[in-house]
Amino acid sequence: MMLGSNMLTASAPSPLTAAIANADTDSILILIRLSGGNDGLSTVIPIEQYDTYANARPNIYIPESKILKLTDEFGIPTYMNSLEPMWGAGQVKAVHGVGYENQSLSHFTGSDIYANTDLTTTGFDGLDTGWMGRYFENIYPDYLVNPPAAPAAIQIGNFGSLVFQGEETNYAFVTSNIDQLEEIAESGVQYSLDDSLFNNCMYGDQLKFLRGVANTTYEYSGLIHEAYERGQNQVEYQDNGFARQLALLARLIKGNLGTKVYMISMGGFDTHGNQPLAHERLMSNLSIAINNFYEDIAFTQQDEKVLSMTFSEFGRRIFENGSNGTDHGKAAPTLFFGTGLNGSAFVGEH
């Protein structure tokens, strides 16, 4: 797998995991999965090759009047203008052309390869551990008998949990959706035991018992609740699923939970049809939420320790299709956000 000019393999530590391992103990990584295959040419627009770009997409290209020019070579759509202050402050980098040779155009196989970095993966075979799972195995060799004080990783959304899978266990505290993690953060338990939920259920007593047992296995639920109570949002977030995820992460980080890695997701990027409106909504929401998140954690001077990055199972094709959309493609840009980036830039070859 290529990250700029760096090859990621299944057997060797990646540059990213090596950087994490050598980072200060309070550094935090947020993985942002753009599920469905993000369209790179609607995210980073090639200004010097604008005519070629527009001719390939006569019905869906972004007009020059709606491009925010960040350098002489590249810009972003004006609906992503919430990132402009961060760009000016040196807190945004875009790495062009992230992908790997013979890239899979399958959502499932592509997602698995990004998780396990095994380029031989097919729909039926492939490495069953993830790159972060292998990293945590090195950091916590006796994890099952001596787990860390806080969750090593927290993941919102079940899909893609291979990222944190090790040989013996999955190292992430996983919730199926933001609603579930919000409930844990607010109550300190995985499942509600309110009697009213079981009164009209034939097996109410048994179900309540099983929920109670499950709660005891989630040893970290109480810690998440305590951190959530300590940390408070100091900016107003939008009311959408992605913004809610970042708002919750901000509270956990400001509450000093101690978790090193988070993974959140945003769906809807499989834009085979009616792409312009769909992509505008998605990337507008992402840009606003990212800006709000870093503004929020800056109140407690924790923005310097948090690096966020986007990834998607593949990119999309240069040419539009017949449905005002684009079909599955290959490499695409990865966006990085954070105060510690030491300057904004576009990196690599477009």
Coordinates of C-alpha atoms in Angstrom, one line a residue:
M1 CA 0.0 0.0 0.0
M2 CA 1.3 3.4 -0.9
L3 CA 1.2 6.4 1.5
G4 CA 2.9 9.1 -0.5
S5 CA 6.2 7.3 -1.4
N6 CA 6.0 4.8 1.5
M7 CA 5.0 1.2 1.0
L8 CA 2.9 -0.5 3.7
T9 CA 3.2 -4.3 4.0
A10 CA 1.5 -6.9 6.1
S11 CA 4.8 -8.0 7.7
A12 CA 6.5 -4.8 8.5
P13 CA 5.5 -1.9 10.8
S14 CA 4.1 0.9 8.9
P15 CA 5.5 4.4 9.0
L16 CA 2.3 5.5 10.8
T17 CA 2.4 2.9 13.5
A18 CA 6.1 3.5 14.0
A19 CA 5.4 7.2 14.5
I20 CA 2.6 6.4 17.0
A21 CA 4.9 4.1 18.9
N22 CA 7.6 6.8 19.2
A23 CA 5.2 9.6 20.0
D24 CA 4.6 11.1 23.4
T25 CA 2.3 9.0 25.5
D26 CA -0.5 11.5 25.4
S27 CA -0.7 11.7 21.6
I28 CA -4.0 10.7 20.0
L29 CA -4.9 9.4 16.5
I30 CA -8.4 9.7 15.1
L31 CA -9.1 7.5 12.0
I32 CA -12.0 8.9 10.0
R33 CA -13.5 6.3 7.6
L34 CA -15.3 7.8 4.6
S35 CA -17.4 4.7 3.7
G36 CA -18.3 4.0 0.1
G37 CA -15.3 5.4 -1.8
N38 CA -14.7 9.1 -1.6
D39 CA -14.3 11.1 -4.8
G40 CA -10.9 12.7 -4.8
L41 CA -11.5 15.1 -7.6
S42 CA -14.5 16.6 -5.7
T43 CA -12.3 16.9 -2.6
V44 CA -9.1 18.3 -4.1
I45 CA -9.5 20.1 -7.4
P46 CA -6.5 20.5 -9.8
I47 CA -6.5 24.1 -10.7
E48 CA -3.6 23.9 -13.3
Q49 CA -5.5 21.0 -15.0
Y50 CA -8.9 22.5 -14.6
D51 CA -10.0 22.2 -18.3
T52 CA -9.0 18.5 -18.4
Y53 CA -10.9 17.9 -15.1
A54 CA -14.0 19.8 -16.3
N55 CA -14.1 18.1 -19.7
A56 CA -14.0 14.7 -18.0
R57 CA -17.0 15.7 -15.9
P58 CA -19.3 18.0 -18.0
N59 CA -22.3 17.5 -15.8
I60 CA -20.7 17.3 -12.3
Y61 CA -17.6 19.4 -12.3
I62 CA -17.3 22.1 -9.7
P63 CA -17.4 25.6 -11.3
E64 CA -14.3 27.8 -10.9
S65 CA -16.5 30.3 -9.0
K66 CA -17.1 27.6 -6.4
I67 CA -13.5 26.7 -5.8
L68 CA -11.5 27.9 -2.8
K69 CA -8.0 28.3 -4.1
L70 CA -5.5 27.2 -1.5
T71 CA -2.4 27.1 -3.7
D72 CA -1.7 27.9 -7.3
E73 CA -2.1 24.2 -8.1
F74 CA -5.0 23.0 -5.9
G75 CA -8.2 24.1 -4.3
I76 CA -11.2 22.7 -2.5
P77 CA -14.9 23.3 -3.0
T78 CA -16.3 26.4 -1.3
Y79 CA -18.6 24.1 0.6
M80 CA -15.5 22.9 2.5
N81 CA -14.6 26.5 3.4
S82 CA -14.8 25.7 7.1
L83 CA -11.4 24.3 6.7
E84 CA -9.9 27.6 5.4
P85 CA -9.0 28.9 8.9
M86 CA -7.3 25.6 9.7
W87 CA -5.4 25.7 6.4
G88 CA -4.3 29.2 7.2
A89 CA -3.1 28.1 10.6
G90 CA -1.1 25.3 9.2
Q91 CA -3.3 22.5 10.4
V92 CA -4.3 20.7 7.1
K93 CA -2.4 18.4 4.8
A94 CA -3.7 16.5 1.8
V95 CA -1.7 13.5 0.6
H96 CA -2.4 12.8 -3.1
G97 CA -2.9 9.4 -4.6
V98 CA -3.1 7.1 -1.6
G99 CA -3.7 3.6 -2.7
Y100 CA -1.9 0.4 -3.7
E101 CA -1.0 -1.6 -6.8
N102 CA -3.8 -3.6 -8.4
Q103 CA -6.3 -1.9 -6.2
S104 CA -9.5 -3.8 -5.4
L105 CA -12.8 -2.1 -6.5
S106 CA -14.8 -4.2 -4.0
H107 CA -16.1 -2.3 -1.0
F108 CA -15.5 -5.4 1.2
T109 CA -12.1 -6.5 -0.1
G110 CA -10.9 -2.9 -0.3
S111 CA -11.9 -2.2 3.3
D112 CA -10.1 -5.4 4.4
I113 CA -6.9 -4.4 2.6
Y114 CA -6.9 -1.0 4.2
A115 CA -7.4 -2.8 7.6
N116 CA -4.9 -5.6 7.3
T117 CA -2.5 -4.2 4.7
D118 CA -2.3 -7.6 3.0
L119 CA -2.4 -7.0 -0.7
T120 CA -3.1 -10.7 -1.4
T121 CA -6.5 -10.4 0.3
T122 CA -9.5 -11.6 -1.7
G123 CA -13.1 -12.1 -0.8
F124 CA -12.3 -15.5 0.7
D125 CA -8.8 -15.2 2.0
G126 CA -6.4 -12.7 3.6
L127 CA -4.6 -11.8 6.8
D128 CA -7.0 -11.8 9.8
T129 CA -5.2 -9.2 11.9
G130 CA -5.2 -5.5 11.4
W131 CA -2.4 -3.0 11.3
M132 CA -3.5 -1.3 14.6
G133 CA -4.1 -4.7 16.1
R134 CA -0.5 -5.8 15.4
Y135 CA 0.7 -2.4 16.8
F136 CA -1.3 -3.0 20.1
E137 CA 0.1 -6.5 20.4
N138 CA 3.6 -5.1 20.6
I139 CA 2.5 -2.4 23.1
Y140 CA 0.4 -4.7 25.3
P141 CA 1.8 -8.2 25.0
D142 CA -0.1 -9.5 28.0
Y143 CA -3.3 -7.5 27.2
L144 CA -5.7 -10.3 28.2
V145 CA -4.4 -10.6 31.7
N146 CA -3.1 -7.1 32.2
P147 CA -5.1 -4.6 30.1
P148 CA -4.3 -0.9 30.0
A149 CA -6.0 1.4 32.4
A150 CA -8.1 3.0 29.6
P151 CA -9.4 1.5 26.4
A152 CA -6.5 1.1 23.9
A153 CA -8.9 2.1 21.1
I154 CA -12.5 3.1 20.7
Q155 CA -14.4 2.4 17.5
I156 CA -17.9 3.7 16.6
G157 CA -19.5 1.4 14.1
N158 CA -19.0 -2.4 13.8
F159 CA -17.9 -2.4 10.1
G160 CA -14.2 -2.3 9.8
S161 CA -13.2 -3.7 13.2
L162 CA -10.5 -5.8 11.5
V163 CA -8.3 -2.7 11.9
F164 CA -7.9 -3.4 15.6
Q165 CA -7.9 -7.2 15.5
G166 CA -4.9 -9.0 16.9
E167 CA -4.0 -12.7 17.0
E168 CA -5.9 -13.3 20.2
T169 CA -8.3 -10.4 20.7
N170 CA -9.7 -7.2 19.3
Y171 CA -8.1 -4.2 21.0
A172 CA -11.0 -1.8 20.4
F173 CA -13.9 -0.9 22.6
V174 CA -16.5 -1.1 19.9
T175 CA -20.1 0.2 19.8
S176 CA -22.4 -0.3 16.9
N177 CA -23.3 3.4 16.5
I178 CA -23.1 6.8 18.1
D179 CA -26.3 6.3 20.0
Q180 CA -24.8 3.3 21.9
L181 CA -21.6 5.1 22.8
E182 CA -23.6 8.2 23.9
E183 CA -25.7 6.0 26.2
I184 CA -22.5 4.4 27.7
A185 CA -20.9 7.9 28.2
E186 CA -24.0 9.3 29.8
S187 CA -24.9 6.3 32.1
G188 CA -21.7 4.3 32.5
V189 CA -23.3 1.0 31.4
Q190 CA -23.7 -0.8 28.1
Y191 CA -27.4 -1.6 28.4
S192 CA -30.2 0.0 30.3
L193 CA -31.7 -2.0 33.2
D194 CA -34.8 0.1 33.6
D195 CA -37.6 -2.2 34.8
S196 CA -40.0 -0.6 32.4
L197 CA -38.1 -2.1 29.5
F198 CA -38.9 -5.7 30.6
N199 CA -42.4 -5.5 32.1
N200 CA -44.2 -6.7 29.0
C201 CA -41.5 -9.2 27.9
M202 CA -42.1 -12.9 28.3
Y203 CA -38.4 -13.4 29.1
G204 CA -37.9 -10.0 30.7
D205 CA -36.2 -11.4 33.9
Q206 CA -33.7 -13.5 31.8
L207 CA -33.0 -10.6 29.4
K208 CA -32.4 -8.2 32.3
F209 CA -30.0 -10.7 33.8
L210 CA -28.1 -11.2 30.6
R211 CA -27.8 -7.4 30.1
G212 CA -26.5 -7.1 33.6
V213 CA -23.8 -9.7 32.9
A214 CA -22.9 -7.9 29.7
N215 CA -22.5 -4.7 31.6
T216 CA -20.0 -6.2 34.0
T217 CA -17.8 -7.3 31.1
Y218 CA -17.6 -3.8 29.9
E219 CA -15.1 -2.7 32.5
Y220 CA -14.3 0.5 30.6
S221 CA -17.8 1.8 30.6
G222 CA -17.4 3.5 33.9
L223 CA -14.2 5.1 32.9
I224 CA -15.8 6.4 29.7
H225 CA -18.7 7.9 31.7
E226 CA -16.3 9.6 34.1
A227 CA -14.3 11.2 31.3
Y228 CA -17.4 12.2 29.6
E229 CA -18.6 14.0 32.7
R230 CA -15.3 15.7 33.2
G231 CA -15.1 17.0 29.7
Q232 CA -17.5 19.5 28.3
N233 CA -18.1 20.8 24.8
Q234 CA -17.4 24.5 24.5
V235 CA -18.6 25.0 20.9
E236 CA -21.9 24.2 19.3
Y237 CA -21.8 21.2 16.9
Q238 CA -24.3 20.5 14.1
D239 CA -27.0 17.9 14.8
N240 CA -25.8 15.1 12.5
G241 CA -24.2 11.7 13.1
F242 CA -20.6 12.7 12.2
A243 CA -20.7 15.9 14.2
R244 CA -22.1 13.9 17.2
Q245 CA -19.2 11.5 17.0
L246 CA -16.6 14.2 17.1
A247 CA -18.5 16.1 19.9
L248 CA -18.4 13.0 22.0
L249 CA -14.7 12.3 21.3
A250 CA -14.0 15.9 22.3
R251 CA -15.5 15.3 25.7
L252 CA -13.6 12.1 26.2
I253 CA -10.3 13.7 25.2
K254 CA -11.0 16.8 27.3
G255 CA -12.0 14.5 30.2
N256 CA -8.5 12.8 29.9
L257 CA -9.8 9.3 29.2
G258 CA -6.4 8.2 28.1
T259 CA -7.4 6.3 24.9
K260 CA -4.8 6.6 22.2
V261 CA -6.7 5.7 19.0
Y262 CA -10.3 6.4 17.9
M263 CA -12.0 5.3 14.8
I264 CA -15.2 7.0 13.6
S265 CA -17.0 6.9 10.2
M266 CA -19.2 8.7 7.8
G267 CA -21.3 6.8 5.2
G268 CA -22.8 7.8 1.9
F269 CA -19.7 8.2 -0.3
D270 CA -20.7 5.5 -2.9
T271 CA -21.9 8.3 -5.2
H272 CA -22.9 6.4 -8.4
G273 CA -25.7 8.9 -8.9
N274 CA -26.5 12.5 -8.1
Q275 CA -23.1 13.0 -6.8
P276 CA -22.9 16.8 -6.6
L277 CA -25.5 17.3 -4.0
A278 CA -24.6 14.2 -2.0
H279 CA -20.9 15.0 -1.9
E280 CA -21.5 18.7 -1.0
R281 CA -23.6 17.6 2.0
L282 CA -21.1 15.1 3.2
M283 CA -18.0 17.2 2.9
S284 CA -19.7 20.3 4.2
N285 CA -20.7 18.4 7.3
L286 CA -17.2 16.9 7.6
S287 CA -15.5 20.3 7.3
I288 CA -17.7 22.0 9.8
A289 CA -17.4 19.2 12.3
I290 CA -13.6 19.0 12.0
N291 CA -13.3 22.8 12.5
N292 CA -15.6 22.7 15.5
F293 CA -13.8 19.7 17.0
Y294 CA -10.3 21.4 16.9
E295 CA -11.7 24.7 18.1
D296 CA -13.4 22.8 21.0
I297 CA -10.3 20.9 22.2
A298 CA -8.1 24.0 21.8
F299 CA -10.0 25.4 24.9
T300 CA -8.0 22.9 27.0
Q301 CA -4.8 23.1 24.9
Q302 CA -5.3 19.5 23.7
D303 CA -5.4 20.2 20.0
E304 CA -1.7 19.9 19.7
K305 CA -1.7 16.2 20.7
V306 CA -4.6 15.1 18.3
L307 CA -4.0 14.0 14.7
S308 CA -7.0 13.1 12.6
M309 CA -6.9 11.4 9.2
T310 CA -9.4 10.4 6.6
F311 CA -9.4 7.1 4.6
S312 CA -11.7 5.4 2.2
E313 CA -11.7 1.9 0.7
F314 CA -10.9 3.3 -2.8
G315 CA -11.4 6.5 -4.8
R316 CA -13.6 7.1 -7.9
R317 CA -13.0 7.3 -11.6
I318 CA -11.9 10.5 -13.4
F319 CA -14.8 10.3 -15.9
E320 CA -18.4 10.8 -14.8
N321 CA -21.0 8.1 -15.5
G322 CA -24.4 8.5 -17.0
S323 CA -26.2 9.1 -13.7
N324 CA -24.4 12.3 -12.7
G325 CA -22.1 10.3 -10.5
T326 CA -18.8 8.4 -10.6
D327 CA -18.0 4.7 -10.4
H328 CA -15.4 2.9 -8.3
G329 CA -11.8 4.0 -8.9
K330 CA -8.4 3.7 -7.4
A331 CA -6.2 6.1 -5.5
A332 CA -7.6 9.1 -3.7
P333 CA -6.3 11.9 -1.4
T334 CA -6.1 11.4 2.3
L335 CA -6.7 14.4 4.5
F336 CA -4.8 15.1 7.7
F337 CA -5.8 17.6 10.4
G338 CA -4.0 18.8 13.5
T339 CA -2.0 21.6 15.1
G340 CA 1.1 19.4 15.1
L341 CA 1.3 19.2 11.3
N342 CA 3.8 22.0 11.1
G343 CA 2.2 23.7 8.1
S344 CA -0.5 23.1 5.6
A345 CA 0.4 21.6 2.2
F346 CA -0.5 19.3 -0.6
V347 CA 1.9 16.3 -0.6
G348 CA 2.8 13.8 -3.3
E349 CA 1.7 13.5 -6.9
H350 CA -1.9 14.3 -8.0

